[in-house]
């Protein structure tokens, strides 16, 4: 089921992860929406806050922004 509010929260958390990484990363270099949707497809959950950090990094790496 598509939940726009849950998707937005997942996107916000992924952006937070990128901006607070060391070194900080530019969220515009990633397709955050696709990464959030991929996370949901893999886990059945939208709550990225308690996610395995490796899985979060993997879904972000799998979804670079298209030029």
mmCIF file of N, CA and C in Angstrom:
data_model
loop_
_atom_site.group_PDB
_atom_site.id
_atom_site.type_symbol
_atom_site.label_atom_id
_atom_site.label_comp_id
_atom_site.label_asym_id
_atom_site.label_seq_id
_atom_site.Cartn_x
_atom_site.Cartn_y
_atom_site.Cartn_z
ATOM 1 N N UNK A 1 0.839 -1.177 0.000
ATOM 2 C CA UNK A 1 0.000 0.000 0.000
ATOM 3 C C UNK A 1 0.890 1.249 0.000
ATOM 4 N N UNK A 2 0.528 2.202 -0.813
ATOM 5 C CA UNK A 2 1.291 3.448 -0.911
ATOM 6 C C UNK A 2 0.830 4.396 0.186
ATOM 7 N N UNK A 3 1.769 4.817 1.003
ATOM 8 C CA UNK A 3 1.485 5.738 2.107
ATOM 9 C C UNK A 3 2.370 6.969 1.919
ATOM 10 N N UNK A 4 1.835 8.050 1.329
ATOM 11 C CA UNK A 4 2.656 9.228 1.035
ATOM 12 C C UNK A 4 3.351 9.819 2.261
ATOM 13 N N UNK A 5 2.687 9.816 3.404
ATOM 14 C CA UNK A 5 3.292 10.377 4.605
ATOM 15 C C UNK A 5 4.467 9.504 5.074
ATOM 16 N N UNK A 6 4.301 8.202 5.049
ATOM 17 C CA UNK A 6 5.387 7.298 5.450
ATOM 18 C C UNK A 6 6.555 7.408 4.477
ATOM 19 N N UNK A 7 6.258 7.527 3.181
ATOM 20 C CA UNK A 7 7.313 7.715 2.184
ATOM 21 C C UNK A 7 8.077 9.002 2.464
ATOM 22 N N UNK A 8 7.371 10.068 2.744
ATOM 23 C CA UNK A 8 8.019 11.359 3.032
ATOM 24 C C UNK A 8 8.904 11.263 4.269
ATOM 25 N N UNK A 9 8.450 10.559 5.287
ATOM 26 C CA UNK A 9 9.259 10.392 6.493
ATOM 27 C C UNK A 9 10.514 9.576 6.207
ATOM 28 N N UNK A 10 10.378 8.538 5.389
ATOM 29 C CA UNK A 10 11.540 7.733 5.018
ATOM 30 C C UNK A 10 12.536 8.567 4.218
ATOM 31 N N UNK A 11 12.036 9.360 3.280
ATOM 32 C CA UNK A 11 12.907 10.241 2.499
ATOM 33 C C UNK A 11 13.642 11.218 3.412
ATOM 34 N N UNK A 12 12.914 11.799 4.350
ATOM 35 C CA UNK A 12 13.521 12.758 5.278
ATOM 36 C C UNK A 12 14.631 12.105 6.080
ATOM 37 N N UNK A 13 14.403 10.891 6.536
ATOM 38 C CA UNK A 13 15.442 10.217 7.319
ATOM 39 C C UNK A 13 16.657 9.889 6.449
ATOM 40 N N UNK A 14 16.434 9.455 5.212
ATOM 41 C CA UNK A 14 17.559 9.164 4.326
ATOM 42 C C UNK A 14 18.382 10.425 4.057
ATOM 43 N N UNK A 15 17.723 11.542 3.873
ATOM 44 C CA UNK A 15 18.434 12.816 3.686
ATOM 45 C C UNK A 15 19.230 13.149 4.939
ATOM 46 N N UNK A 16 18.642 12.920 6.094
ATOM 47 C CA UNK A 16 19.345 13.144 7.365
ATOM 48 C C UNK A 16 20.606 12.275 7.436
ATOM 49 N N UNK A 17 20.488 11.019 7.053
ATOM 50 C CA UNK A 17 21.647 10.112 7.049
ATOM 51 C C UNK A 17 22.747 10.682 6.151
ATOM 52 N N UNK A 18 22.385 11.130 4.975
ATOM 53 C CA UNK A 18 23.372 11.664 4.038
ATOM 54 C C UNK A 18 24.031 12.931 4.577
ATOM 55 N N UNK A 19 23.228 13.836 5.094
ATOM 56 C CA UNK A 19 23.757 15.119 5.555
ATOM 57 C C UNK A 19 24.586 15.005 6.830
ATOM 58 N N UNK A 20 24.373 13.935 7.602
ATOM 59 C CA UNK A 20 25.099 13.769 8.858
ATOM 60 C C UNK A 20 26.147 12.663 8.794
ATOM 61 N N UNK A 21 26.458 12.208 7.589
ATOM 62 C CA UNK A 21 27.518 11.217 7.448
ATOM 63 C C UNK A 21 28.865 11.931 7.550
ATOM 64 N N UNK A 22 29.919 11.159 7.653
ATOM 65 C CA UNK A 22 31.256 11.743 7.771
ATOM 66 C C UNK A 22 32.115 11.231 6.624
ATOM 67 N N UNK A 23 32.362 12.041 5.624
ATOM 68 C CA UNK A 23 31.953 13.433 5.444
ATOM 69 C C UNK A 23 30.493 13.513 4.987
ATOM 70 N N UNK A 24 29.883 14.671 5.192
ATOM 71 C CA UNK A 24 28.495 14.854 4.729
ATOM 72 C C UNK A 24 28.400 14.655 3.214
ATOM 73 N N UNK A 25 27.279 14.083 2.793
ATOM 74 C CA UNK A 25 27.049 13.851 1.363
ATOM 75 C C UNK A 25 25.878 14.693 0.880
ATOM 76 N N UNK A 26 25.939 15.065 -0.372
ATOM 77 C CA UNK A 26 24.912 15.878 -1.010
ATOM 78 C C UNK A 26 23.733 14.989 -1.405
ATOM 79 N N UNK A 27 22.591 15.214 -0.792
ATOM 80 C CA UNK A 27 21.409 14.391 -1.061
ATOM 81 C C UNK A 27 20.956 14.485 -2.515
ATOM 82 N N UNK A 28 21.301 15.566 -3.207
ATOM 83 C CA UNK A 28 20.881 15.698 -4.607
ATOM 84 C C UNK A 28 21.613 14.708 -5.518
ATOM 85 N N UNK A 29 22.621 14.038 -5.001
ATOM 86 C CA UNK A 29 23.352 13.044 -5.794
ATOM 87 C C UNK A 29 22.711 11.661 -5.710
ATOM 88 N N UNK A 30 21.575 11.578 -5.003
ATOM 89 C CA UNK A 30 20.869 10.308 -4.819
ATOM 90 C C UNK A 30 19.405 10.465 -5.179
ATOM 91 N N UNK A 31 18.807 9.393 -5.640
ATOM 92 C CA UNK A 31 17.365 9.369 -5.856
ATOM 93 C C UNK A 31 16.764 8.847 -4.546
ATOM 94 N N UNK A 32 16.532 9.771 -3.629
ATOM 95 C CA UNK A 32 16.094 9.429 -2.276
ATOM 96 C C UNK A 32 14.724 8.753 -2.303
ATOM 97 N N UNK A 33 13.852 9.183 -3.190
ATOM 98 C CA UNK A 33 12.521 8.574 -3.284
ATOM 99 C C UNK A 33 12.643 7.105 -3.680
ATOM 100 N N UNK A 34 13.438 6.823 -4.692
ATOM 101 C CA UNK A 34 13.625 5.436 -5.136
ATOM 102 C C UNK A 34 14.294 4.602 -4.044
ATOM 103 N N UNK A 35 15.227 5.197 -3.323
ATOM 104 C CA UNK A 35 15.890 4.481 -2.234
ATOM 105 C C UNK A 35 14.897 4.142 -1.125
ATOM 106 N N UNK A 36 14.028 5.084 -0.780
ATOM 107 C CA UNK A 36 13.015 4.832 0.249
ATOM 108 C C UNK A 36 12.051 3.738 -0.204
ATOM 109 N N UNK A 37 11.650 3.786 -1.460
ATOM 110 C CA UNK A 37 10.743 2.762 -1.977
ATOM 111 C C UNK A 37 11.432 1.399 -2.001
ATOM 112 N N UNK A 38 12.700 1.364 -2.359
ATOM 113 C CA UNK A 38 13.443 0.101 -2.368
ATOM 114 C C UNK A 38 13.573 -0.465 -0.958
ATOM 115 N N UNK A 39 13.808 0.420 0.004
ATOM 116 C CA UNK A 39 13.885 -0.028 1.391
ATOM 117 C C UNK A 39 12.558 -0.680 1.791
ATOM 118 N N UNK A 40 11.467 -0.031 1.445
ATOM 119 C CA UNK A 40 10.144 -0.571 1.773
ATOM 120 C C UNK A 40 9.910 -1.912 1.081
ATOM 121 N N UNK A 41 10.306 -2.027 -0.175
ATOM 122 C CA UNK A 41 10.131 -3.286 -0.906
ATOM 123 C C UNK A 41 10.930 -4.420 -0.259
ATOM 124 N N UNK A 42 12.118 -4.108 0.221
ATOM 125 C CA UNK A 42 12.973 -5.137 0.837
ATOM 126 C C UNK A 42 12.500 -5.545 2.222
ATOM 127 N N UNK A 43 11.958 -4.592 2.985
ATOM 128 C CA UNK A 43 11.652 -4.860 4.389
ATOM 129 C C UNK A 43 10.166 -4.918 4.705
ATOM 130 N N UNK A 44 9.341 -4.343 3.833
ATOM 131 C CA UNK A 44 7.915 -4.248 4.117
ATOM 132 C C UNK A 44 7.601 -3.165 5.136
ATOM 133 N N UNK A 45 8.581 -2.316 5.398
ATOM 134 C CA UNK A 45 8.469 -1.291 6.434
ATOM 135 C C UNK A 45 8.966 0.039 5.874
ATOM 136 N N UNK A 46 8.353 1.123 6.303
ATOM 137 C CA UNK A 46 8.802 2.449 5.888
ATOM 138 C C UNK A 46 9.748 3.078 6.904
ATOM 139 N N UNK A 47 9.802 2.548 8.118
ATOM 140 C CA UNK A 47 10.554 3.184 9.197
ATOM 141 C C UNK A 47 12.051 2.928 9.039
ATOM 142 N N UNK A 48 12.723 3.886 8.451
ATOM 143 C CA UNK A 48 14.154 3.769 8.177
ATOM 144 C C UNK A 48 14.971 4.114 9.423
ATOM 145 N N UNK A 49 14.381 4.781 10.387
ATOM 146 C CA UNK A 49 15.122 5.227 11.577
ATOM 147 C C UNK A 49 15.796 4.083 12.323
ATOM 148 N N UNK A 50 15.150 2.930 12.393
ATOM 149 C CA UNK A 50 15.706 1.791 13.123
ATOM 150 C C UNK A 50 16.336 0.755 12.199
ATOM 151 N N UNK A 51 16.587 1.145 10.978
ATOM 152 C CA UNK A 51 17.124 0.217 9.980
ATOM 153 C C UNK A 51 18.593 -0.098 10.227
ATOM 154 N N UNK A 52 18.992 -1.238 9.712
ATOM 155 C CA UNK A 52 20.393 -1.625 9.713
ATOM 156 C C UNK A 52 21.152 -0.596 8.867
ATOM 157 N N UNK A 53 22.169 0.056 9.433
ATOM 158 C CA UNK A 53 22.904 1.082 8.681
ATOM 159 C C UNK A 53 23.479 0.570 7.357
ATOM 160 N N UNK A 54 23.885 -0.683 7.309
ATOM 161 C CA UNK A 54 24.420 -1.244 6.066
ATOM 162 C C UNK A 54 23.347 -1.324 4.991
ATOM 163 N N UNK A 55 22.133 -1.687 5.384
ATOM 164 C CA UNK A 55 21.032 -1.738 4.418
ATOM 165 C C UNK A 55 20.710 -0.342 3.904
ATOM 166 N N UNK A 56 20.713 0.637 4.792
ATOM 167 C CA UNK A 56 20.457 2.024 4.384
ATOM 168 C C UNK A 56 21.517 2.466 3.374
ATOM 169 N N UNK A 57 22.765 2.199 3.666
ATOM 170 C CA UNK A 57 23.837 2.561 2.737
ATOM 171 C C UNK A 57 23.687 1.838 1.408
ATOM 172 N N UNK A 58 23.258 0.583 1.460
ATOM 173 C CA UNK A 58 23.090 -0.186 0.228
ATOM 174 C C UNK A 58 21.981 0.387 -0.648
ATOM 175 N N UNK A 59 20.829 0.702 -0.061
ATOM 176 C CA UNK A 59 19.741 1.240 -0.893
ATOM 177 C C UNK A 59 20.099 2.615 -1.440
ATOM 178 N N UNK A 60 20.837 3.403 -0.669
ATOM 179 C CA UNK A 60 21.281 4.699 -1.198
ATOM 180 C C UNK A 60 22.270 4.502 -2.347
ATOM 181 N N UNK A 61 23.231 3.620 -2.166
ATOM 182 C CA UNK A 61 24.232 3.381 -3.212
ATOM 183 C C UNK A 61 23.594 2.836 -4.487
ATOM 184 N N UNK A 62 22.528 2.076 -4.329
ATOM 185 C CA UNK A 62 21.834 1.496 -5.487
ATOM 186 C C UNK A 62 20.989 2.509 -6.245
ATOM 187 N N UNK A 63 20.846 3.728 -5.703
ATOM 188 C CA UNK A 63 19.945 4.713 -6.324
ATOM 189 C C UNK A 63 20.602 6.089 -6.472
ATOM 190 N N UNK A 64 21.632 6.159 -7.297
ATOM 191 C CA UNK A 64 22.233 7.487 -7.565
ATOM 192 C C UNK A 64 21.248 8.329 -8.385
ATOM 193 N N UNK A 65 21.398 9.624 -8.275
ATOM 194 C CA UNK A 65 20.575 10.533 -9.086
ATOM 195 C C UNK A 65 20.997 10.402 -10.541
ATOM 196 N N UNK A 66 20.048 10.557 -11.396
ATOM 197 C CA UNK A 66 20.342 10.527 -12.836
ATOM 198 C C UNK A 66 20.625 11.946 -13.303
ATOM 199 N N UNK A 67 21.629 12.066 -14.123
ATOM 200 C CA UNK A 67 21.987 13.401 -14.648
ATOM 201 C C UNK A 67 21.079 13.808 -15.775
#
